[in-house]
Each structure stands twice: as structure tokens, then as C-alpha cells.
Amino acid sequence: MSALARWCHRHRVVTVLLWLGLLLGLAAVSGKAGTAYSNSLSLPSTESSKAMDLLKSSLPAAAGDQDTVVWHSTDGTPVTDPAVKDRMTGALEKIAHSPGVASVAGPYGPHGAAQISADGRTAYAQVVFTQEAMHVAKGDAEQVVKLVEQARTPALDVQAGGGAIGKTERHAGGTSELVGIAAALAILLLIFRSGWAAVLPVLTGAAGVGAGVLGIGLLSHAVSLADTAPTLASLVGLGVGIDYALFVVNRHRKGLMAGLSVEESVARALNTSGRAVVFAGATVVVALLGMLVLGIGFLNGMAIGAAVTVAMTVLAAVTLLPALLGLLKLRVLSRGQRRRLAAGELSAHTDSGAFGRWAAKVEARPLGKALVALALLVAVALPVFSLRLGSSDAGNNPKSSTTRQAYDLMAQGFGPGSNGPLLLVAQTKGPADQQALDHLVAELKQTPGIARVTALPAKPGQQVVPVSVVPTSSPQSEQTTELITHLRKEVIPAAEHGTGLEVVVGGATATSADFAEVLTGKLPLFVGIIVGLGCLLMMIAFRSLLVPLLGAVMNLLTMGVAFGVIIAVFQWGWGSEALGAGAAGPVEAFAPTMIIAILFGLSMDYQVFLISRMHEEWHRTGDNHRSVRVGHGETGLVITAAAVIMGSVFASFMFGGQRMIAEFGLGLSVAVLMDVLLVRLVLVPALMHRFGKANWWLPRWLDRALPHVSVEGEPDPEPVRAPQPTVVGQAAPSDADASLDADAAGDRRSRAGRR
């Protein structure tokens, strides 16, 4: 690492220009090529996917995204009034002839009576696009919204809802990132007392995130990436990017205060903290890419996008940052530090202050403090046992959005289930099968939990018949999920028995339920893989069996904290409305896998930075209590600052109006802060004091089998002091004294090598 640091320092202008060229080049190419984000939740082995495939092959006109235009008379005039009818008929005709629209089925035709509410004041039309929602051009959806707005009057409220319409309400981020950056700057200024030192981590993190986000925009043409991937990548990338640069800058400042030259200090910083940054970044990337084993394209894309961004922030920390440190020279120190340096007041290690005193208190009473911390963590994590996965519906969108207002009008006029009807796709092979289908439709009308059943008219010889089933509950309701299971396992098999009839349950609501079920089944495998990989990496780095196992258990506890907070706020509704994320509802189905991957990587980061300093001291002294106390005290300030910065960045994404991103922001911010304040600063050091030298034990056969990787690099330099004159009457240090010191140092190195 030192060779890379020296090259970037000596060619600092070239390095900065290369990064600038990379960002400008990616921006130019991205601007020309555009993006191709896709929100497809297709799972080939599920019933909902089979239903969609049947529609595409037999009834392609019905396979596109089905959206809704709903209107409500606010002055009591019936929607069948000639003036209302003429106005809306004209609007629907314009929509039907809009680009990307396959058909429009309104309430004023021969089969439209069911599309008018019982009180006669609300009606809706079904708008079918030629493509699925993720493939509908945003401009086509915007044209429909524009026509809907033109039809609106003070006495007639007209709104539009659906998957394609929802694309018009997704705006590019920016505000959340700026708030997070501002918070990070304020914290860094308090820590470093230097404007330049505070700006460097933010600048480095922003460069890495910029390159990563532009890169995944181009990657969306080759890999299925959701349109939330850039926001998620920014959320993760900003947090880790600023933190990684913070660790390097902090180590560099220590080197300068020890009297090293700028180049030597940069090289030492990258050879110590830089190594830990690379190792920590690799852990995050491995955790994210662990999602590839799930085999779900939607998640694969999000994992790859976030991993690319994290990798770019690591690259910025080990290349761009050394160049910037070389350009700024001593300006990364505060004025007071520069004055002390000029006066010859050198110090290799800063006073650990309050954190050093806290480390001593933990050493004195480890068990009591560990129990208190554990109790707090368990209390916050308890809601995890009531986790319910699913997909939130438009009822959680901002109240000002057209999709939310359309949802509310449909629920008031036709019941909550009208916002997410199930689509049963029946395949018949003869008259007997048609009779079985008629019997099934009659049975469905008597099934509890179903409000309406409509079998769409079939043409002569048509073998695939869609049947619309409207539940009595909302799309995100647990009762709707139970209804889907009941239909698939009991009602439909009974109708199919002894016939050639084949019926599958599809539609957007069923697709979300299938997605949640698939992820729930694969979650244990995913957790096992990333925990196992994390333990292996820690074992290689610290030559210990107990430390990696302790880290894995603590990380699982931190994950429980994240889910506990998310469940309390979003599933139970304790404050979700205040965040602009709607009412209580299920946790987004893919949130656990993404949060587990991100949080496991970030928690391992803090474990690496904490344990690496302890391990360094253990190699030097062989004293476990001293090693844990020194590592705890000296890293306490920097990892606390890093956690506060990362927590602030994550928290800034909670108020963007996107429920899914708000779940990530809240869960990650609370979990990161509690991970550092309770796990890394209390539980881990307390337990390591209790375990004693067993912390650093590794079976010899395993030590020989594992590769050797140095995370710590070289220890901090001792202050470079000028030779002191010999005082009259005082003996100068003898060669024997120097020899004894050298022998003692050699003995310590020998013990460290045997360990």
C-alpha cells in the first residue's frame, strides 16, 4: 500500500486530473446513453409469473400494465350526468389514442355498470398499456397524467393510479444527499478543527459515489437494476466513503504530529488505516455480492450497483485521498497543531481522553456493563419476531400524489380490494373445462374475503380466460395474502380435480406475495453464507477463532436492532406518517436481504478498526487487558465519529417520501449508532476482557492452512526528536542498554510470531 500512496502523492496533480477525467467521462457517456432501470419482480417458478406468461402468449393485449383513471363528483352530481359523462368520455378517448396505451374500458359501455359506485358519485376506467409497468416509457405515462389533469374541474376530482402512473412521481434525489453531507461536514469540523481536514473525507466520498452512481447507470443497460438502485447506492456509498477517508486522514494527522514528512506520513497512513479500509471495503462488497446466491435478478442488480459504488469509494480513499493530502500538506492540521509542530512539540499518540477513561471503566467492571448493553439491544430487537414481509401499496404514497388520491377514491367508492384485484388465468381445453370454470366462478363469489368476481368475456375457441377477483381487503393487508394462499391450496385445486382445467393466480398483488415468500425461504441460506464468509475473513486477518465468532454474534444482534426499529415504525405504524411514509403496512420484501448485507458489512468495518488496534498492541506487548484497553480507548473517538457521520447520512434519507428508502434510512441509522455505542464500545471489549488470552488463540493446523494477510501494517511511528545533550554528571545511555532494548523488542516479536 505504501508504494501506491507514494506514487499518488508524487503524481498528485496527475491523480486528481485522472479522477476528474473519469467523472467527466462517465457523465458524458451516461448522458448520451441514458439509463435502462427496470423494476421487474418476475420469478419464473412462481404462479404469478406463469399467469403473466399465459397472458403474454395467448392474450397479449391483456398482458400490459393495468392502471386506473378514477373520478368523483364533489358537488353530489351523479357521474352519469350528461355533462360529466361527455367530459370523461372525451378524456378517455384521448387516453385510448395516446402512445403506449392498448385499450381503455370505461363505465359508460354495455359492461361498465360495475365500474360505477353504489352512490353514483364515483366511477373508474381501466387503462391497459401495451407493456408491463417497468417497460412503459415515462413520457407515455406522463401523457396520460396530463390528460387526467385536463379533465379535472372544481366539481370533478379526476386522478390516476397504477404501476406505470407511479413512474411519473419518482423524482431524482439530491436533497437527502445534501443534508447528509452537511451533517457530515459539521461533525468533521468538530473533530478535526480544520476546514480542509473536514472537507477531504466528504470530497473523497462524493467522488467515489459519483463514479459509482454514474457507472451503475451505464450498467443498467446490461443488468436488471431497479430505479431505486442509485439512491440506495448513494445511501451506502456516502456513509462508507466518508468514513473510510476519515480513518486515513486521522492516521495521517497522527503521523504529521509525530514529526514525519508529508509523503512519509501519507505512506504510513495508507499502509495502516489504508489496509484496514481495503479489508473493510472488501467485507462490505462480499456481503453485498452474497445476495447473488439468491438468484433473483431484481436483487442481483441492486447488490451489484451498491457493491460497485462501495468499491469506487475504496478506490478513491487509496488513490485520490493521498493525492489531495499531498496538495494540502500541513493544512490538514488545525492551527493549534501547526503551532505545536513548529515549536517542536511532537506526539505519536493523541490523548485518548474520555474514551480512554471509559475503556478503563469497562476493564474494571466488564460484566455489569455488558449485561446493561445486552438488555438494551435485546429490548430494541424484540419486535423482530413479528416481522411480516410484503409490498406496500399506493395507500402509503404521499397524500398529495395522484396515485394516493386515486387509491383513496377507489377505496371509498369500491372497497379497499379494488386497488389490487387478483387476476386468475384459466386454461380450458373443452366444454367440460368451461363448465368447471363456471362452477369455480360461482364458488369464488361465495368465498369469504372476496367482494366481486368478474370473468372477462371469452371469444369462441379462446382457451385462456382471465377472471378478476376483488378482495375485501387492501393489497398490502395480511388478509389478502391469506386469501391468495387459500385460493391456491383449497378452492382452485377442488375445482380442477377430475378435469383438464388449469388455473393460476396472478396480478401485481399475487406477484408481491410470491416475491415475499421466495425471499423468506432463502433468507436463512443467505445469512449463513455471509456470516460464514465474514468469520473466515476475520479469522484470516486476526489469526483468532474467538474474535470472528464474537463479531458474527454481535452483528446478528445489530441486525435484530435494525429490524426491530423498522417493524415498530413501519409495520406497527409508530411514526411512519410523520416520516411521510404512509400508514402501517408490511416491511418491503427485499428490505431484509439488502439491510442484512449492508449492515453486516458496516458492522464488520467497525469490528476491523477496533480489533486491528487491539491486535497491534497484542503483538507488541502480549498483554490482553492492556491490548483491549488501549485499542478501545484509542479507536473510541474515531469510530464513534464515523458512526455518527454514517448515522446522519442514513437518517437524512428518511424524509424523502419514499417508504422503501425510509425503511433503509431508519433501520441503518439506528443500528449503526447502537452498534458502535453499545456493541463496539461496551459489549465487545467487556467480553474480550473476560475471555483473556483465549481471544488470540487459533489452532496451529488452522493457522497453517489460512493465508496470512496483514491488516494493521506498520505501527505508529515514535516521535522524531532531536538528540538530547548529555547533562554533566549523568551517564549517557550505554551500548549494553541499547542491546537490552533490542533484545526485548526481539523477544516480543518472537512471541507475536509464535502466536
mmCIF file with all atom_site columns, N, CA, C and O in Angstrom, residues 5-26:
data_model
loop_
_atom_site.group_PDB
_atom_site.id
_atom_site.type_symbol
_atom_site.label_atom_id
_atom_site.label_alt_id
_atom_site.label_comp_id
_atom_site.label_asym_id
_atom_site.label_entity_id
_atom_site.label_seq_id
_atom_site.pdbx_PDB_ins_code
_atom_site.Cartn_x
_atom_site.Cartn_y
_atom_site.Cartn_z
_atom_site.occupancy
_atom_site.B_iso_or_equiv
_atom_site.pdbx_formal_charge
_atom_site.auth_seq_id
_atom_site.auth_comp_id
_atom_site.auth_asym_id
_atom_site.auth_atom_id
_atom_site.pdbx_PDB_model_num
ATOM 1  N N  . ALA A 1 5  ? 0.631   4.689  -2.278  1.00 0.00 ? 5  ALA A N  1
ATOM 2  C CA . ALA A 1 5  ? 0.494   6.002  -1.646  1.00 0.00 ? 5  ALA A CA 1
ATOM 3  C C  . ALA A 1 5  ? 1.582   6.957  -2.121  1.00 0.00 ? 5  ALA A C  1
ATOM 4  O O  . ALA A 1 5  ? 1.310   8.132  -2.416  1.00 0.00 ? 5  ALA A O  1
ATOM 5  N N  . ARG A 1 6  ? 2.817   6.469  -2.199  1.00 0.00 ? 6  ARG A N  1
ATOM 6  C CA . ARG A 1 6  ? 3.920   7.332  -2.631  1.00 0.00 ? 6  ARG A CA 1
ATOM 7  C C  . ARG A 1 6  ? 3.731   7.762  -4.086  1.00 0.00 ? 6  ARG A C  1
ATOM 8  O O  . ARG A 1 6  ? 3.996   8.919  -4.432  1.00 0.00 ? 6  ARG A O  1
ATOM 9  N N  . TRP A 1 7  ? 3.263   6.839  -4.929  1.00 0.00 ? 7  TRP A N  1
ATOM 10 C CA . TRP A 1 7  ? 3.070   7.207  -6.338  1.00 0.00 ? 7  TRP A CA 1
ATOM 11 C C  . TRP A 1 7  ? 1.999   8.282  -6.465  1.00 0.00 ? 7  TRP A C  1
ATOM 12 O O  . TRP A 1 7  ? 2.184   9.276  -7.179  1.00 0.00 ? 7  TRP A O  1
ATOM 13 N N  . CYS A 1 8  ? 0.865   8.079  -5.786  1.00 0.00 ? 8  CYS A N  1
ATOM 14 C CA . CYS A 1 8  ? -0.226  9.058  -5.859  1.00 0.00 ? 8  CYS A CA 1
ATOM 15 C C  . CYS A 1 8  ? 0.192   10.393 -5.259  1.00 0.00 ? 8  CYS A C  1
ATOM 16 O O  . CYS A 1 8  ? -0.233  11.463 -5.739  1.00 0.00 ? 8  CYS A O  1
ATOM 17 N N  . HIS A 1 9  ? 1.034   10.359 -4.209  1.00 0.00 ? 9  HIS A N  1
ATOM 18 C CA . HIS A 1 9  ? 1.499   11.605 -3.601  1.00 0.00 ? 9  HIS A CA 1
ATOM 19 C C  . HIS A 1 9  ? 2.445   12.347 -4.537  1.00 0.00 ? 9  HIS A C  1
ATOM 20 O O  . HIS A 1 9  ? 2.344   13.573 -4.715  1.00 0.00 ? 9  HIS A O  1
ATOM 21 N N  . ARG A 1 10 ? 3.384   11.624 -5.149  1.00 0.00 ? 10 ARG A N  1
ATOM 22 C CA . ARG A 1 10 ? 4.355   12.272 -6.025  1.00 0.00 ? 10 ARG A CA 1
ATOM 23 C C  . ARG A 1 10 ? 3.720   12.743 -7.328  1.00 0.00 ? 10 ARG A C  1
ATOM 24 O O  . ARG A 1 10 ? 4.187   13.705 -7.938  1.00 0.00 ? 10 ARG A O  1
ATOM 25 N N  . HIS A 1 11 ? 2.675   12.057 -7.778  1.00 0.00 ? 11 HIS A N  1
ATOM 26 C CA . HIS A 1 11 ? 1.975   12.437 -9.003  1.00 0.00 ? 11 HIS A CA 1
ATOM 27 C C  . HIS A 1 11 ? 0.571   12.924 -8.647  1.00 0.00 ? 11 HIS A C  1
ATOM 28 O O  . HIS A 1 11 ? -0.413  12.528 -9.261  1.00 0.00 ? 11 HIS A O  1
ATOM 29 N N  . ARG A 1 12 ? 0.523   13.783 -7.639  1.00 0.00 ? 12 ARG A N  1
ATOM 30 C CA . ARG A 1 12 ? -0.776  14.182 -7.103  1.00 0.00 ? 12 ARG A CA 1
ATOM 31 C C  . ARG A 1 12 ? -1.639  14.943 -8.106  1.00 0.00 ? 12 ARG A C  1
ATOM 32 O O  . ARG A 1 12 ? -2.845  14.733 -8.168  1.00 0.00 ? 12 ARG A O  1
ATOM 33 N N  . VAL A 1 13 ? -1.055  15.824 -8.880  1.00 0.00 ? 13 VAL A N  1
ATOM 34 C CA . VAL A 1 13 ? -1.840  16.572 -9.866  1.00 0.00 ? 13 VAL A CA 1
ATOM 35 C C  . VAL A 1 13 ? -2.381  15.629 -10.935 1.00 0.00 ? 13 VAL A C  1
ATOM 36 O O  . VAL A 1 13 ? -3.548  15.702 -11.335 1.00 0.00 ? 13 VAL A O  1
ATOM 37 N N  . VAL A 1 14 ? -1.543  14.701 -11.379 1.00 0.00 ? 14 VAL A N  1
ATOM 38 C CA . VAL A 1 14 ? -1.978  13.724 -12.389 1.00 0.00 ? 14 VAL A CA 1
ATOM 39 C C  . VAL A 1 14 ? -3.113  12.864 -11.834 1.00 0.00 ? 14 VAL A C  1
ATOM 40 O O  . VAL A 1 14 ? -4.102  12.588 -12.532 1.00 0.00 ? 14 VAL A O  1
ATOM 41 N N  . THR A 1 15 ? -2.985  12.447 -10.574 1.00 0.00 ? 15 THR A N  1
ATOM 42 C CA . THR A 1 15 ? -4.014  11.605 -9.959  1.00 0.00 ? 15 THR A CA 1
ATOM 43 C C  . THR A 1 15 ? -5.346  12.336 -9.874  1.00 0.00 ? 15 THR A C  1
ATOM 44 O O  . THR A 1 15 ? -6.403  11.781 -10.204 1.00 0.00 ? 15 THR A O  1
ATOM 45 N N  . VAL A 1 16 ? -5.311  13.596 -9.445  1.00 0.00 ? 16 VAL A N  1
ATOM 46 C CA . VAL A 1 16 ? -6.545  14.387 -9.360  1.00 0.00 ? 16 VAL A CA 1
ATOM 47 C C  . VAL A 1 16 ? -7.158  14.564 -10.742 1.00 0.00 ? 16 VAL A C  1
ATOM 48 O O  . VAL A 1 16 ? -8.383  14.441 -10.927 1.00 0.00 ? 16 VAL A O  1
ATOM 49 N N  . LEU A 1 17 ? -6.327  14.840 -11.744 1.00 0.00 ? 17 LEU A N  1
ATOM 50 C CA . LEU A 1 17 ? -6.830  15.020 -13.108 1.00 0.00 ? 17 LEU A CA 1
ATOM 51 C C  . LEU A 1 17 ? -7.411  13.718 -13.662 1.00 0.00 ? 17 LEU A C  1
ATOM 52 O O  . LEU A 1 17 ? -8.410  13.739 -14.402 1.00 0.00 ? 17 LEU A O  1
ATOM 53 N N  . LEU A 1 18 ? -6.793  12.595 -13.318 1.00 0.00 ? 18 LEU A N  1
ATOM 54 C CA . LEU A 1 18 ? -7.332  11.304 -13.765 1.00 0.00 ? 18 LEU A CA 1
ATOM 55 C C  . LEU A 1 18 ? -8.725  11.071 -13.176 1.00 0.00 ? 18 LEU A C  1
ATOM 56 O O  . LEU A 1 18 ? -9.637  10.603 -13.879 1.00 0.00 ? 18 LEU A O  1
ATOM 57 N N  . TRP A 1 19 ? -8.890  11.392 -11.909 1.00 0.00 ? 19 TRP A N  1
ATOM 58 C CA . TRP A 1 19 ? -10.208 11.241 -11.289 1.00 0.00 ? 19 TRP A CA 1
ATOM 59 C C  . TRP A 1 19 ? -11.223 12.201 -11.900 1.00 0.00 ? 19 TRP A C  1
ATOM 60 O O  . TRP A 1 19 ? -12.376 11.835 -12.148 1.00 0.00 ? 19 TRP A O  1
ATOM 61 N N  . LEU A 1 20 ? -10.788 13.418 -12.163 1.00 0.00 ? 20 LEU A N  1
ATOM 62 C CA . LEU A 1 20 ? -11.685 14.391 -12.787 1.00 0.00 ? 20 LEU A CA 1
ATOM 63 C C  . LEU A 1 20 ? -12.095 13.921 -14.181 1.00 0.00 ? 20 LEU A C  1
ATOM 64 O O  . LEU A 1 20 ? -13.267 14.015 -14.574 1.00 0.00 ? 20 LEU A O  1
ATOM 65 N N  . GLY A 1 21 ? -11.127 13.389 -14.920 1.00 0.00 ? 21 GLY A N  1
ATOM 66 C CA . GLY A 1 21 ? -11.426 12.869 -16.250 1.00 0.00 ? 21 GLY A CA 1
ATOM 67 C C  . GLY A 1 21 ? -12.380 11.689 -16.195 1.00 0.00 ? 21 GLY A C  1
ATOM 68 O O  . GLY A 1 21 ? -13.272 11.551 -17.044 1.00 0.00 ? 21 GLY A O  1
ATOM 69 N N  . LEU A 1 22 ? -12.188 10.824 -15.177 1.00 0.00 ? 22 LEU A N  1
ATOM 70 C CA . LEU A 1 22 ? -13.077 9.667  -15.017 1.00 0.00 ? 22 LEU A CA 1
ATOM 71 C C  . LEU A 1 22 ? -14.519 10.119 -14.775 1.00 0.00 ? 22 LEU A C  1
ATOM 72 O O  . LEU A 1 22 ? -15.461 9.609  -15.411 1.00 0.00 ? 22 LEU A O  1
ATOM 73 N N  . LEU A 1 23 ? -14.701 11.092 -13.884 1.00 0.00 ? 23 LEU A N  1
ATOM 74 C CA . LEU A 1 23 ? -16.050 11.566 -13.568 1.00 0.00 ? 23 LEU A CA 1
ATOM 75 C C  . LEU A 1 23 ? -16.694 12.254 -14.770 1.00 0.00 ? 23 LEU A C  1
ATOM 76 O O  . LEU A 1 23 ? -17.868 12.005 -15.093 1.00 0.00 ? 23 LEU A O  1
ATOM 77 N N  . LEU A 1 24 ? -15.935 13.109 -15.443 1.00 0.00 ? 24 LEU A N  1
ATOM 78 C CA . LEU A 1 24 ? -16.480 13.806 -16.608 1.00 0.00 ? 24 LEU A CA 1
ATOM 79 C C  . LEU A 1 24 ? -16.786 12.828 -17.740 1.00 0.00 ? 24 LEU A C  1
ATOM 80 O O  . LEU A 1 24 ? -17.802 12.954 -18.435 1.00 0.00 ? 24 LEU A O  1
ATOM 81 N N  . GLY A 1 25 ? -15.914 11.852 -17.916 1.00 0.00 ? 25 GLY A N  1
ATOM 82 C CA . GLY A 1 25 ? -16.127 10.861 -18.966 1.00 0.00 ? 25 GLY A CA 1
ATOM 83 C C  . GLY A 1 25 ? -17.364 10.019 -18.711 1.00 0.00 ? 25 GLY A C  1
ATOM 84 O O  . GLY A 1 25 ? -18.178 9.793  -19.617 1.00 0.00 ? 25 GLY A O  1
ATOM 85 N N  . LEU A 1 26 ? -17.515 9.562  -17.468 1.00 0.00 ? 26 LEU A N  1
ATOM 86 C CA . LEU A 1 26 ? -18.699 8.777  -17.125 1.00 0.00 ? 26 LEU A CA 1
ATOM 87 C C  . LEU A 1 26 ? -19.969 9.611  -17.271 1.00 0.00 ? 26 LEU A C  1
ATOM 88 O O  . LEU A 1 26 ? -20.998 9.104  -17.747 1.00 0.00 ? 26 LEU A O  1
#
